[in-house]
mmCIF file of C-alpha atoms in Angstrom:
data_model
loop_
_atom_site.group_PDB
_atom_site.id
_atom_site.type_symbol
_atom_site.label_atom_id
_atom_site.label_comp_id
_atom_site.label_asym_id
_atom_site.label_seq_id
_atom_site.Cartn_x
_atom_site.Cartn_y
_atom_site.Cartn_z
ATOM 1 C CA MET A 1 51.375 -6.037 -65.679
ATOM 2 C CA ILE A 2 49.882 -7.861 -62.714
ATOM 3 C CA ASN A 3 52.224 -6.245 -60.184
ATOM 4 C CA ASP A 4 51.363 -2.757 -61.670
ATOM 5 C CA ASN A 5 47.539 -3.323 -61.796
ATOM 6 C CA PRO A 6 46.848 -5.778 -58.686
ATOM 7 C CA VAL A 7 42.993 -4.864 -59.290
ATOM 8 C CA LEU A 8 42.624 -7.309 -61.982
ATOM 9 C CA LEU A 9 43.855 -10.552 -63.347
ATOM 10 C CA PRO A 10 43.871 -11.817 -66.960
ATOM 11 C CA LEU A 11 41.809 -14.970 -67.431
ATOM 12 C CA ASN A 12 42.891 -15.831 -70.972
ATOM 13 C CA LYS A 13 45.960 -15.705 -73.011
ATOM 14 C CA GLU A 14 44.678 -13.060 -75.253
ATOM 15 C CA LYS A 15 44.427 -10.865 -72.212
ATOM 16 C CA THR A 16 40.729 -9.624 -73.371
ATOM 17 C CA ILE A 17 39.167 -10.755 -70.349
ATOM 18 C CA TYR A 18 40.048 -9.628 -66.699
ATOM 19 C CA GLY A 19 38.460 -10.450 -63.484
ATOM 20 C CA GLY A 20 38.783 -9.849 -59.750
ATOM 21 C CA PHE A 21 37.279 -8.695 -56.645
ATOM 22 C CA ILE A 22 36.414 -5.591 -55.326
ATOM 23 C CA THR A 23 35.212 -4.604 -51.726
ATOM 24 C CA VAL A 24 32.164 -2.160 -51.710
ATOM 25 C CA GLN A 25 30.704 -1.158 -48.260
ATOM 26 C CA GLU A 26 32.899 -3.969 -46.602
ATOM 27 C CA ARG A 27 31.507 -6.520 -48.970
ATOM 28 C CA ASP A 28 33.383 -8.566 -51.679
ATOM 29 C CA PHE A 29 32.008 -8.668 -55.006
ATOM 30 C CA ARG A 30 33.161 -10.299 -58.337
ATOM 31 C CA VAL A 31 33.718 -8.319 -61.300
ATOM 32 C CA ARG A 32 34.779 -9.019 -64.888
ATOM 33 C CA ILE A 33 35.750 -6.840 -67.597
ATOM 34 C CA THR A 34 35.843 -8.158 -71.282
ATOM 35 C CA LEU A 35 37.595 -6.352 -74.045
ATOM 36 C CA PRO A 36 37.219 -6.255 -77.723
ATOM 37 C CA PRO A 37 40.050 -8.085 -79.851
ATOM 38 C CA ASP A 38 42.178 -4.702 -80.062
ATOM 39 C CA ARG A 39 42.344 -4.708 -76.124
ATOM 40 C CA LYS A 40 40.915 -1.100 -76.110
ATOM 41 C CA ILE A 41 38.734 0.216 -73.361
ATOM 42 C CA THR A 42 36.328 1.566 -75.882
ATOM 43 C CA GLY A 43 33.771 -1.057 -76.529
ATOM 44 C CA GLY A 44 34.551 -2.854 -73.328
ATOM 45 C CA ARG A 45 32.047 -4.216 -70.959
ATOM 46 C CA LEU A 46 31.926 -4.398 -67.055
ATOM 47 C CA HIS A 47 30.186 -7.714 -65.771
ATOM 48 C CA CYS A 48 29.134 -7.504 -62.038
ATOM 49 C CA CYS A 49 26.198 -9.037 -59.923
ATOM 50 C CA TRP A 50 23.152 -7.314 -59.387
ATOM 51 C CA GLN A 51 23.991 -6.375 -55.694
ATOM 52 C CA LEU A 52 26.797 -4.302 -56.995
ATOM 53 C CA LYS A 53 24.793 -2.824 -59.821
ATOM 54 C CA HIS A 54 22.471 -1.699 -57.225
ATOM 55 C CA LEU A 55 25.174 0.192 -55.339
ATOM 56 C CA LEU A 56 26.538 1.811 -58.384
ATOM 57 C CA ARG A 57 22.952 3.003 -59.197
ATOM 58 C CA GLY A 58 23.103 6.684 -59.944
ATOM 59 C CA TYR A 59 26.740 6.608 -61.139
ATOM 60 C CA GLU A 60 26.443 5.036 -64.561
ATOM 61 C CA GLN A 61 27.816 7.933 -66.079
ATOM 62 C CA THR A 62 31.001 7.656 -63.953
ATOM 63 C CA VAL A 63 31.473 4.129 -65.381
ATOM 64 C CA LYS A 64 30.684 5.153 -68.938
ATOM 65 C CA GLN A 65 33.670 7.565 -68.558
ATOM 66 C CA VAL A 66 35.774 4.515 -68.087
ATOM 67 C CA LYS A 67 34.743 3.163 -71.295
ATOM 68 C CA THR A 68 35.084 6.425 -73.409
ATOM 69 C CA GLN A 69 38.846 6.465 -72.463
ATOM 70 C CA THR A 70 40.885 5.709 -75.545
ATOM 71 C CA HIS A 71 43.758 4.276 -73.691
ATOM 72 C CA SER A 72 44.570 0.683 -74.118
ATOM 73 C CA SER A 73 46.330 0.492 -70.873
ATOM 74 C CA VAL A 74 45.146 -1.630 -67.946
ATOM 75 C CA ARG A 75 46.487 0.941 -65.550
ATOM 76 C CA GLN A 76 43.700 3.146 -66.883
ATOM 77 C CA VAL A 77 41.051 0.481 -65.922
ATOM 78 C CA LYS A 78 42.480 0.278 -62.519
ATOM 79 C CA THR A 79 42.477 4.124 -61.975
ATOM 80 C CA GLN A 80 39.219 4.995 -63.485
ATOM 81 C CA THR A 81 37.571 2.150 -61.400
ATOM 82 C CA HIS A 82 38.961 3.437 -58.186
ATOM 83 C CA SER A 83 37.819 6.915 -59.001
ATOM 84 C CA SER A 84 34.168 5.602 -59.696
ATOM 85 C CA VAL A 85 34.097 3.588 -56.536
ATOM 86 C CA ARG A 86 35.308 6.526 -54.359
ATOM 87 C CA GLN A 87 32.478 8.711 -55.670
ATOM 88 C CA VAL A 88 30.027 6.311 -53.947
ATOM 89 C CA LYS A 89 32.155 6.461 -50.904
ATOM 90 C CA THR A 90 33.255 2.947 -50.719
ATOM 91 C CA GLN A 91 36.618 1.373 -50.169
ATOM 92 C CA THR A 92 37.556 -0.557 -53.096
ATOM 93 C CA HIS A 93 40.200 -3.300 -53.010
ATOM 94 C CA SER A 94 40.402 -6.138 -55.268
ATOM 95 C CA SER A 95 40.994 -9.532 -53.904
ATOM 96 C CA VAL A 96 44.438 -9.763 -55.259
ATOM 97 C CA ARG A 97 45.288 -6.706 -53.322
ATOM 98 C CA GLN A 98 43.529 -8.140 -50.068
ATOM 99 C CA VAL A 99 45.819 -11.178 -50.216
ATOM 100 C CA LYS A 100 48.769 -8.699 -51.015
ATOM 101 C CA THR A 101 49.821 -10.280 -54.101
ATOM 102 C CA GLN A 102 52.291 -7.350 -54.755
ATOM 103 C CA THR A 103 55.939 -8.186 -54.804
ATOM 104 C CA HIS A 104 56.760 -6.519 -51.852
ATOM 105 C CA SER A 105 54.207 -8.284 -49.505
ATOM 106 C CA SER A 106 54.697 -11.399 -47.483
ATOM 107 C CA VAL A 107 51.609 -12.862 -49.295
ATOM 108 C CA ARG A 108 51.105 -14.108 -52.535
ATOM 109 C CA LEU A 109 48.073 -15.565 -54.518
ATOM 110 C CA LEU A 110 49.302 -18.948 -55.926
ATOM 111 C CA PHE A 111 45.920 -19.891 -57.783
ATOM 112 C CA ILE A 112 42.444 -18.546 -58.531
ATOM 113 C CA ASP A 113 40.004 -20.571 -60.841
ATOM 114 C CA THR A 114 37.956 -18.803 -63.374
ATOM 115 C CA ALA A 115 34.705 -18.980 -61.466
ATOM 116 C CA PHE A 116 36.552 -16.815 -58.543
ATOM 117 C CA GLN A 117 35.330 -19.485 -56.296
ATOM 118 C CA THR A 118 38.588 -21.262 -55.103
ATOM 119 C CA LEU A 119 41.863 -19.209 -54.036
ATOM 120 C CA GLN A 120 45.268 -20.566 -52.949
ATOM 121 C CA LEU A 121 47.287 -18.374 -50.700
ATOM 122 C CA ASN A 122 50.724 -18.471 -49.842
ATOM 123 C CA ALA A 123 52.033 -17.519 -46.217
ATOM 124 C CA GLU A 124 55.191 -17.728 -44.458
ATOM 125 C CA ASP A 125 55.421 -17.998 -40.654
ATOM 126 C CA SER A 126 58.131 -16.314 -38.259
ATOM 127 C CA SER A 127 60.608 -19.190 -39.100
ATOM 128 C CA GLY A 128 60.379 -19.075 -42.848
ATOM 129 C CA ARG A 129 58.306 -22.166 -43.300
ATOM 130 C CA GLN A 130 55.775 -21.938 -46.381
ATOM 131 C CA HIS A 131 52.056 -22.570 -45.740
ATOM 132 C CA LEU A 132 49.117 -22.901 -48.172
ATOM 133 C CA LEU A 133 45.677 -21.557 -47.359
ATOM 134 C CA THR A 134 42.840 -22.774 -49.596
ATOM 135 C CA VAL A 135 39.695 -20.658 -49.668
ATOM 136 C CA LYS A 136 36.674 -21.913 -51.194
ATOM 137 C CA LEU A 137 33.680 -19.368 -51.809
ATOM 138 C CA LYS A 138 30.182 -20.355 -51.375
ATOM 139 C CA PRO A 139 27.312 -19.414 -53.930
ATOM 140 C CA LYS A 140 25.917 -17.058 -51.081
ATOM 141 C CA HIS A 141 29.132 -15.445 -50.570
ATOM 142 C CA PRO A 142 29.735 -13.410 -48.137
ATOM 143 C CA ALA A 143 26.470 -14.112 -46.236
ATOM 144 C CA GLU A 144 28.105 -17.741 -46.100
ATOM 145 C CA ALA A 145 31.385 -18.577 -44.661
ATOM 146 C CA PRO A 146 33.938 -19.843 -47.045
ATOM 147 C CA ASP A 147 35.556 -23.238 -46.587
ATOM 148 C CA CYS A 148 38.927 -22.835 -45.415
ATOM 149 C CA SER A 149 41.560 -25.644 -45.146
ATOM 150 C CA ALA A 150 45.250 -25.884 -44.675
ATOM 151 C CA ASP A 151 48.058 -28.526 -43.392
ATOM 152 C CA LEU A 152 47.592 -28.017 -39.782
ATOM 153 C CA PRO A 153 47.593 -30.037 -36.693
ATOM 154 C CA LEU A 154 44.460 -28.607 -35.188
ATOM 155 C CA PRO A 155 41.225 -27.705 -37.040
ATOM 156 C CA LEU A 156 41.402 -24.120 -38.611
ATOM 157 C CA LEU A 157 38.603 -22.346 -36.892
ATOM 158 C CA ILE A 158 37.809 -19.093 -38.705
ATOM 159 C CA ASN A 159 35.638 -16.520 -37.225
ATOM 160 C CA TRP A 160 33.382 -15.111 -40.189
ATOM 161 C CA THR A 161 30.582 -12.780 -40.554
ATOM 162 C CA PRO A 162 29.049 -11.053 -43.751
ATOM 163 C CA GLN A 163 31.363 -8.112 -43.132
ATOM 164 C CA THR A 164 34.525 -9.947 -42.718
ATOM 165 C CA THR A 165 36.896 -9.501 -45.924
ATOM 166 C CA LEU A 166 39.478 -11.926 -47.226
ATOM 167 C CA ASP A 167 42.301 -9.723 -45.854
ATOM 168 C CA GLN A 168 40.778 -10.279 -42.362
ATOM 169 C CA LEU A 169 40.323 -13.943 -43.087
ATOM 170 C CA TYR A 170 44.105 -14.066 -43.889
ATOM 171 C CA GLY A 171 44.846 -12.191 -40.959
ATOM 172 C CA GLN A 172 43.385 -14.840 -38.833
ATOM 173 C CA PHE A 173 45.188 -17.535 -40.582
ATOM 174 C CA LEU A 174 48.384 -15.844 -39.733
ATOM 175 C CA LEU A 175 47.824 -15.942 -36.228
ATOM 176 C CA VAL A 176 46.950 -19.521 -36.154
ATOM 177 C CA LEU A 177 50.451 -20.118 -37.815
ATOM 178 C CA GLU A 178 52.076 -18.068 -35.226
ATOM 179 C CA SER A 179 50.504 -19.969 -32.433
ATOM 180 C CA LEU A 180 51.989 -23.247 -34.158
ATOM 181 C CA THR A 181 55.485 -21.958 -34.484
ATOM 182 C CA ARG A 182 56.930 -23.317 -31.509
ATOM 183 C CA PHE A 183 55.350 -27.076 -32.199
ATOM 184 C CA TRP A 184 56.624 -27.156 -35.868
ATOM 185 C CA ASP A 185 60.138 -25.850 -34.511
ATOM 186 C CA VAL A 186 60.201 -28.945 -31.918
ATOM 187 C CA LEU A 187 59.345 -31.404 -34.740
ATOM 188 C CA ASP A 188 61.893 -29.611 -37.271
ATOM 189 C CA GLU A 189 64.623 -30.155 -34.808
ATOM 190 C CA ILE A 190 63.713 -33.681 -34.275
ATOM 191 C CA ASP A 191 63.786 -34.342 -38.078
ATOM 192 C CA ARG A 192 66.880 -32.765 -38.401
ATOM 193 C CA ASN A 193 68.933 -34.661 -35.764
ATOM 194 C CA THR A 194 67.332 -37.947 -35.818
ATOM 195 C CA TRP A 195 66.379 -40.901 -38.093
ATOM 196 C CA ILE A 196 62.739 -40.860 -38.623
ATOM 197 C CA LEU A 197 61.298 -44.316 -39.296
ATOM 198 C CA GLU A 198 57.494 -42.998 -39.623
ATOM 199 C CA PRO A 199 55.986 -41.215 -40.983
ATOM 200 C CA GLU A 200 58.224 -41.549 -44.297
ATOM 201 C CA LYS A 201 57.314 -37.975 -45.534
ATOM 202 C CA PRO A 202 56.239 -35.961 -42.634
ATOM 203 C CA CYS A 203 53.548 -33.225 -43.289
ATOM 204 C CA ARG A 204 52.929 -30.127 -41.235
ATOM 205 C CA SER A 205 49.525 -31.844 -39.775
ATOM 206 C CA ASP A 206 51.749 -34.770 -38.281
ATOM 207 C CA THR A 207 52.021 -34.606 -34.567
ATOM 208 C CA MET A 208 53.696 -38.066 -34.412
ATOM 209 C CA ARG A 209 57.249 -39.111 -35.038
ATOM 210 C CA ARG A 210 58.954 -42.755 -34.745
ATOM 211 C CA ILE A 211 62.477 -41.849 -33.847
ATOM 212 C CA ALA A 212 65.179 -45.007 -34.237
ATOM 213 C CA ILE A 213 67.360 -45.653 -31.078
ATOM 214 C CA GLY A 214 68.797 -48.658 -32.295
ATOM 215 C CA ASN A 215 68.490 -51.850 -34.643
ATOM 216 C CA ASN A 216 64.825 -52.847 -34.407
ATOM 217 C CA VAL A 217 64.309 -50.417 -31.471
ATOM 218 C CA SER A 218 62.508 -47.222 -31.563
ATOM 219 C CA ILE A 219 60.164 -44.868 -29.724
ATOM 220 C CA LYS A 220 57.012 -43.098 -30.908
ATOM 221 C CA VAL A 221 56.299 -39.534 -29.467
ATOM 222 C CA GLU A 222 53.205 -37.906 -29.831
ATOM 223 C CA VAL A 223 53.885 -33.973 -29.404
ATOM 224 C CA ASP A 224 50.788 -31.848 -28.535
ATOM 225 C CA PRO A 225 50.502 -28.940 -30.671
ATOM 226 C CA ARG A 226 49.240 -26.914 -27.829
ATOM 227 C CA HIS A 227 52.142 -27.713 -25.590
ATOM 228 C CA PRO A 228 54.905 -28.682 -27.342
ATOM 229 C CA GLU A 229 57.373 -28.212 -24.732
ATOM 230 C CA MET A 230 55.774 -30.664 -22.491
ATOM 231 C CA LEU A 231 56.633 -34.299 -22.043
ATOM 232 C CA PRO A 232 55.060 -36.010 -25.082
ATOM 233 C CA ASP A 233 53.037 -39.238 -25.297
ATOM 234 C CA CYS A 234 55.853 -41.817 -25.637
ATOM 235 C CA CYS A 235 55.665 -45.532 -26.823
ATOM 236 C CA LEU A 236 58.789 -47.727 -27.051
ATOM 237 C CA LEU A 237 58.911 -50.432 -29.837
ATOM 238 C CA GLY A 238 61.296 -53.392 -29.794
ATOM 239 C CA ALA A 239 62.273 -56.543 -28.107
ATOM 240 C CA GLU A 240 61.022 -56.682 -24.531
ATOM 241 C CA HIS A 241 64.470 -57.402 -23.224
ATOM 242 C CA VAL A 242 65.726 -53.989 -24.720
ATOM 243 C CA VAL A 243 62.564 -51.884 -24.225
ATOM 244 C CA THR A 244 62.121 -52.813 -20.701
ATOM 245 C CA PRO A 245 65.318 -51.032 -19.395
ATOM 246 C CA LEU A 246 64.346 -47.925 -21.543
ATOM 247 C CA ARG A 247 60.659 -47.976 -20.060
ATOM 248 C CA ASN A 248 62.139 -48.198 -16.470
ATOM 249 C CA LYS A 249 64.347 -45.130 -17.156
ATOM 250 C CA LEU A 250 61.543 -43.149 -18.705
ATOM 251 C CA ASN A 251 59.281 -43.849 -15.478
ATOM 252 C CA THR A 252 62.174 -43.129 -13.001
ATOM 253 C CA ASN A 253 63.542 -40.081 -14.870
ATOM 254 C CA MET A 254 60.222 -38.444 -15.881
ATOM 255 C CA HIS A 255 60.538 -35.855 -13.122
ATOM 256 C CA LEU A 256 63.740 -34.693 -14.867
ATOM 257 C CA TRP A 257 61.931 -33.129 -17.688
ATOM 258 C CA ASN A 258 62.507 -29.604 -18.195
ATOM 259 C CA PRO A 259 59.772 -27.592 -20.294
ATOM 260 C CA GLU A 260 62.329 -24.913 -20.700
ATOM 261 C CA SER A 261 65.045 -27.026 -22.553
ATOM 262 C CA ASP A 262 64.139 -28.539 -26.083
ATOM 263 C CA VAL A 263 62.319 -31.724 -26.293
ATOM 264 C CA LEU A 264 64.922 -33.867 -28.062
ATOM 265 C CA HIS A 265 67.753 -33.023 -25.175
ATOM 266 C CA ASN A 266 64.935 -33.778 -22.569
ATOM 267 C CA LEU A 267 64.083 -37.170 -24.166
ATOM 268 C CA GLN A 268 67.953 -38.001 -24.119
ATOM 269 C CA ASP A 269 68.202 -36.797 -20.714
ATOM 270 C CA VAL A 270 65.165 -38.986 -19.489
ATOM 271 C CA LEU A 271 66.125 -42.198 -21.407
ATOM 272 C CA GLU A 272 69.828 -41.798 -20.600
ATOM 273 C CA ILE A 273 70.623 -42.371 -24.501
ATOM 274 C CA GLU A 274 71.716 -40.512 -27.302
ATOM 275 C CA PHE A 275 69.779 -40.942 -30.446
ATOM 276 C CA PRO A 276 71.330 -42.053 -33.599
ATOM 277 C CA SER A 277 72.008 -39.029 -36.048
ATOM 278 C CA PRO A 278 72.157 -38.560 -39.904
ATOM 279 C CA ALA A 279 75.679 -37.123 -39.403
ATOM 280 C CA SER A 280 76.798 -40.488 -37.531
ATOM 281 C CA HIS A 281 74.727 -43.429 -38.764
ATOM 282 C CA GLU A 282 73.065 -44.649 -42.101
ATOM 283 C CA LYS A 283 69.494 -45.179 -41.952
ATOM 284 C CA SER A 284 69.865 -48.733 -43.433
ATOM 285 C CA SER A 285 71.162 -49.545 -40.011
ATOM 286 C CA PHE A 286 67.661 -49.273 -38.786
ATOM 287 C CA SER A 287 65.923 -50.508 -41.736
ATOM 288 C CA THR A 288 65.616 -54.228 -41.035
ATOM 289 C CA GLU A 289 63.379 -56.198 -43.719
ATOM 290 C CA CYS A 290 60.338 -58.129 -42.363
ATOM 291 C CA GLY A 291 61.251 -61.773 -41.800
ATOM 292 C CA ILE A 292 58.062 -62.918 -43.798
ATOM 293 C CA CYS A 293 57.773 -60.593 -46.937
ATOM 294 C CA TYR A 294 61.550 -59.647 -47.187
ATOM 295 C CA SER A 295 60.484 -55.946 -47.603
ATOM 296 C CA TYR A 296 60.823 -52.919 -45.294
ATOM 297 C CA ARG A 297 57.521 -50.946 -45.936
ATOM 298 C CA LEU A 298 54.365 -52.473 -46.526
ATOM 299 C CA GLU A 299 52.065 -49.801 -47.488
ATOM 300 C CA ASP A 300 52.320 -47.196 -44.721
ATOM 301 C CA SER A 301 53.759 -49.600 -42.075
ATOM 302 C CA ILE A 302 57.104 -50.765 -40.995
ATOM 303 C CA PRO A 303 57.984 -54.030 -39.124
ATOM 304 C CA ASP A 304 56.879 -53.156 -35.581
ATOM 305 C CA GLN A 305 56.481 -56.889 -34.257
ATOM 306 C CA VAL A 306 59.790 -58.169 -32.861
ATOM 307 C CA CYS A 307 60.795 -61.648 -31.450
ATOM 308 C CA ASN A 308 61.648 -61.290 -27.948
ATOM 309 C CA ASP A 309 64.241 -63.829 -27.928
ATOM 310 C CA PRO A 310 67.564 -62.197 -27.936
ATOM 311 C CA ARG A 311 69.153 -64.517 -30.222
ATOM 312 C CA CYS A 312 66.577 -63.937 -32.756
ATOM 313 C CA GLY A 313 65.163 -60.345 -32.617
ATOM 314 C CA GLN A 314 63.662 -60.721 -35.954
ATOM 315 C CA PRO A 315 61.067 -57.916 -36.799
ATOM 316 C CA PHE A 316 57.932 -58.703 -38.699
ATOM 317 C CA HIS A 317 54.931 -56.575 -40.258
ATOM 318 C CA GLN A 318 51.926 -57.052 -37.980
ATOM 319 C CA ALA A 319 49.812 -57.995 -41.041
ATOM 320 C CA CYS A 320 52.447 -60.556 -42.385
ATOM 321 C CA LEU A 321 52.681 -62.146 -38.978
ATOM 322 C CA TYR A 322 48.925 -62.521 -38.383
ATOM 323 C CA GLU A 323 48.446 -63.891 -41.997
ATOM 324 C CA TRP A 324 51.314 -66.293 -41.549
ATOM 325 C CA LEU A 325 50.205 -67.687 -38.064
ATOM 326 C CA ARG A 326 46.530 -67.799 -39.356
ATOM 327 C CA GLY A 327 47.715 -70.247 -42.176
ATOM 328 C CA LEU A 328 49.425 -72.816 -39.876
ATOM 329 C CA PRO A 329 47.396 -75.610 -38.510
ATOM 330 C CA SER A 330 49.527 -75.803 -35.297
ATOM 331 C CA SER A 331 48.557 -71.978 -34.420
ATOM 332 C CA ARG A 332 45.799 -71.433 -31.842
ATOM 333 C CA GLN A 333 43.260 -68.547 -31.692
ATOM 334 C CA SER A 334 41.579 -66.976 -28.886
ATOM 335 C CA PHE A 335 39.010 -64.054 -30.075
ATOM 336 C CA SER A 336 41.211 -62.007 -32.637
ATOM 337 C CA VAL A 337 44.498 -63.135 -31.251
ATOM 338 C CA ILE A 338 46.500 -65.968 -32.834
ATOM 339 C CA PHE A 339 49.428 -67.978 -30.980
ATOM 340 C CA GLY A 340 52.069 -69.839 -32.846
ATOM 341 C CA ASP A 341 55.749 -70.385 -33.298
ATOM 342 C CA CYS A 342 58.157 -67.454 -34.667
ATOM 343 C CA PRO A 343 58.533 -67.972 -38.124
ATOM 344 C CA TYR A 344 61.960 -67.199 -38.180
ATOM 345 C CA CYS A 345 63.637 -68.869 -35.499
ATOM 346 C CA SER A 346 60.569 -71.561 -34.677
ATOM 347 C CA LYS A 347 61.616 -71.658 -31.034
ATOM 348 C CA VAL A 348 59.704 -69.086 -29.263
ATOM 349 C CA GLY A 349 55.981 -68.957 -29.012
ATOM 350 C CA VAL A 350 54.556 -65.779 -30.756
ATOM 351 C CA SER A 351 51.068 -64.050 -31.026
ATOM 352 C CA VAL A 352 49.601 -61.332 -32.874
ATOM 353 C CA SER A 353 46.124 -59.814 -33.141
ATOM 354 C CA ARG A 354 44.549 -58.676 -36.453
ATOM 355 C CA SER A 355 44.366 -55.151 -34.867
ATOM 356 C CA GLY A 356 48.151 -55.422 -33.184
ATOM 357 C CA PHE A 357 46.432 -55.463 -29.653
ATOM 358 C CA PRO A 358 46.280 -58.926 -28.030
ATOM 359 C CA LEU A 359 43.277 -59.438 -25.926
ATOM 360 C CA ILE A 360 44.355 -62.001 -23.570
ATOM 361 C CA SER A 361 47.744 -62.521 -21.459
ATOM 362 C CA PRO A 362 50.302 -64.635 -23.008
ATOM 363 C CA GLU A 363 50.560 -66.933 -19.593
ATOM 364 C CA GLU A 364 46.802 -67.993 -20.280
ATOM 365 C CA ALA A 365 47.774 -69.330 -23.692
ATOM 366 C CA GLY A 366 50.950 -70.906 -22.542
ATOM 367 C CA CYS A 367 53.144 -69.171 -24.844
ATOM 368 C CA PHE A 368 55.291 -65.988 -24.967
ATOM 369 C CA PRO A 369 54.070 -63.347 -27.480
ATOM 370 C CA ILE A 370 55.643 -61.100 -30.138
ATOM 371 C CA VAL A 371 53.838 -57.984 -29.624
ATOM 372 C CA PRO A 372 54.494 -54.280 -30.149
ATOM 373 C CA ASN A 373 55.377 -52.609 -26.857
ATOM 374 C CA ASN A 374 52.219 -50.732 -26.954
ATOM 375 C CA ALA A 375 50.182 -53.723 -26.882
ATOM 376 C CA ARG A 376 47.279 -53.493 -24.451
ATOM 377 C CA ILE A 377 47.375 -56.892 -22.789
ATOM 378 C CA LEU A 378 44.474 -57.833 -20.463
ATOM 379 C CA TYR A 379 45.225 -59.822 -17.595
ATOM 380 C CA VAL A 380 42.370 -62.120 -15.862
ATOM 381 C CA LEU A 381 42.403 -61.267 -12.094
ATOM 382 C CA GLN A 382 41.355 -64.103 -9.678
ATOM 383 C CA PRO A 383 38.094 -63.120 -7.747
ATOM 384 C CA ILE A 384 38.241 -62.107 -4.027
ATOM 385 C CA THR A 385 35.964 -61.977 -1.360
ATOM 386 C CA VAL A 386 35.388 -58.883 0.653
ATOM 387 C CA LYS A 387 33.341 -59.243 3.882
ATOM 388 C CA MET A 388 31.458 -56.102 5.005
ATOM 389 C CA ALA A 389 31.563 -55.300 8.648
ATOM 390 C CA PRO A 390 28.137 -55.560 10.272
ATOM 391 C CA GLN A 391 26.527 -52.198 10.644
ATOM 392 C CA LYS A 392 25.700 -50.955 14.040
ATOM 393 C CA SER A 393 21.928 -50.531 14.616
#
């Protein structure tokens, strides 16, 4: 029935209350029709705001003609309502039609609350991905712009005027989806052909992927939604003796990046590696447990602190390592950085900060640190004296 009568939606199981939106003089208005228990139009009531009543003033007789019809079909309500609105020279469309709920349309209304204030619309981009747009109408609609939200990597900016219809708003959302299609294509290809360590369950707003390279070695890439084909921000994670050669290759081969090629192949060419794929490797090969808590995932984090000793190479959660070293009387602390021995091999000095970023150099502390490869180490420079040449008079 809804497909045949997109002007109205039933609001109760008895189907005696129907509601929807109509657009009169390029403005959206809520309407509600209540029917008696026998669901006959005779005795039904049309409820609307005072602004719509003002626009329909002088056409009360036309509206009454709808009520005098003895047909119980909701199709008659739609036909007569359209007829009365056409007489006042307005273009009447329901919000359900505006968001194209008809089965032949590419847009569907997934949810609408009984107060007609929150709508959820489904859309499909050119690559077949499904997206959800939530629209919350404000009390002064349409004078106030509605709140629109979606799972996007960029803020959803909607141009709104009191004359903007829901259909026009939805059209703007489709344009935003189309502008991000290439960005999602890049990430989908990475997700299909590599083992993703983080995030565990990527959503459409995520721009980061932590890709497994080997045992306790990975790379974080941050893809720019506006320029997805360009070289992303890269951060190599793992033991220093493994990460250093990869970092050197990245710096040396950066000029080989080809924006016309896909990101995954570019990364493999620049790093001179092949990423392990789900077709050839098990994910358990890259999911080494923390050497302290013996679990892989701790809330939203995975082990990212790795012992630099090639004979050890044990990973730890940053939080676990920090708390472990803080509890040892032999550990030393400088600012927010704690220095101590590796909890696993007890042979290599390690350091970790509460935030994961050590603040002083390990050489100053006299030990070798276990820190993530993206740690920002602040080295103390020796002061130098600069002699200024005498100025000519």
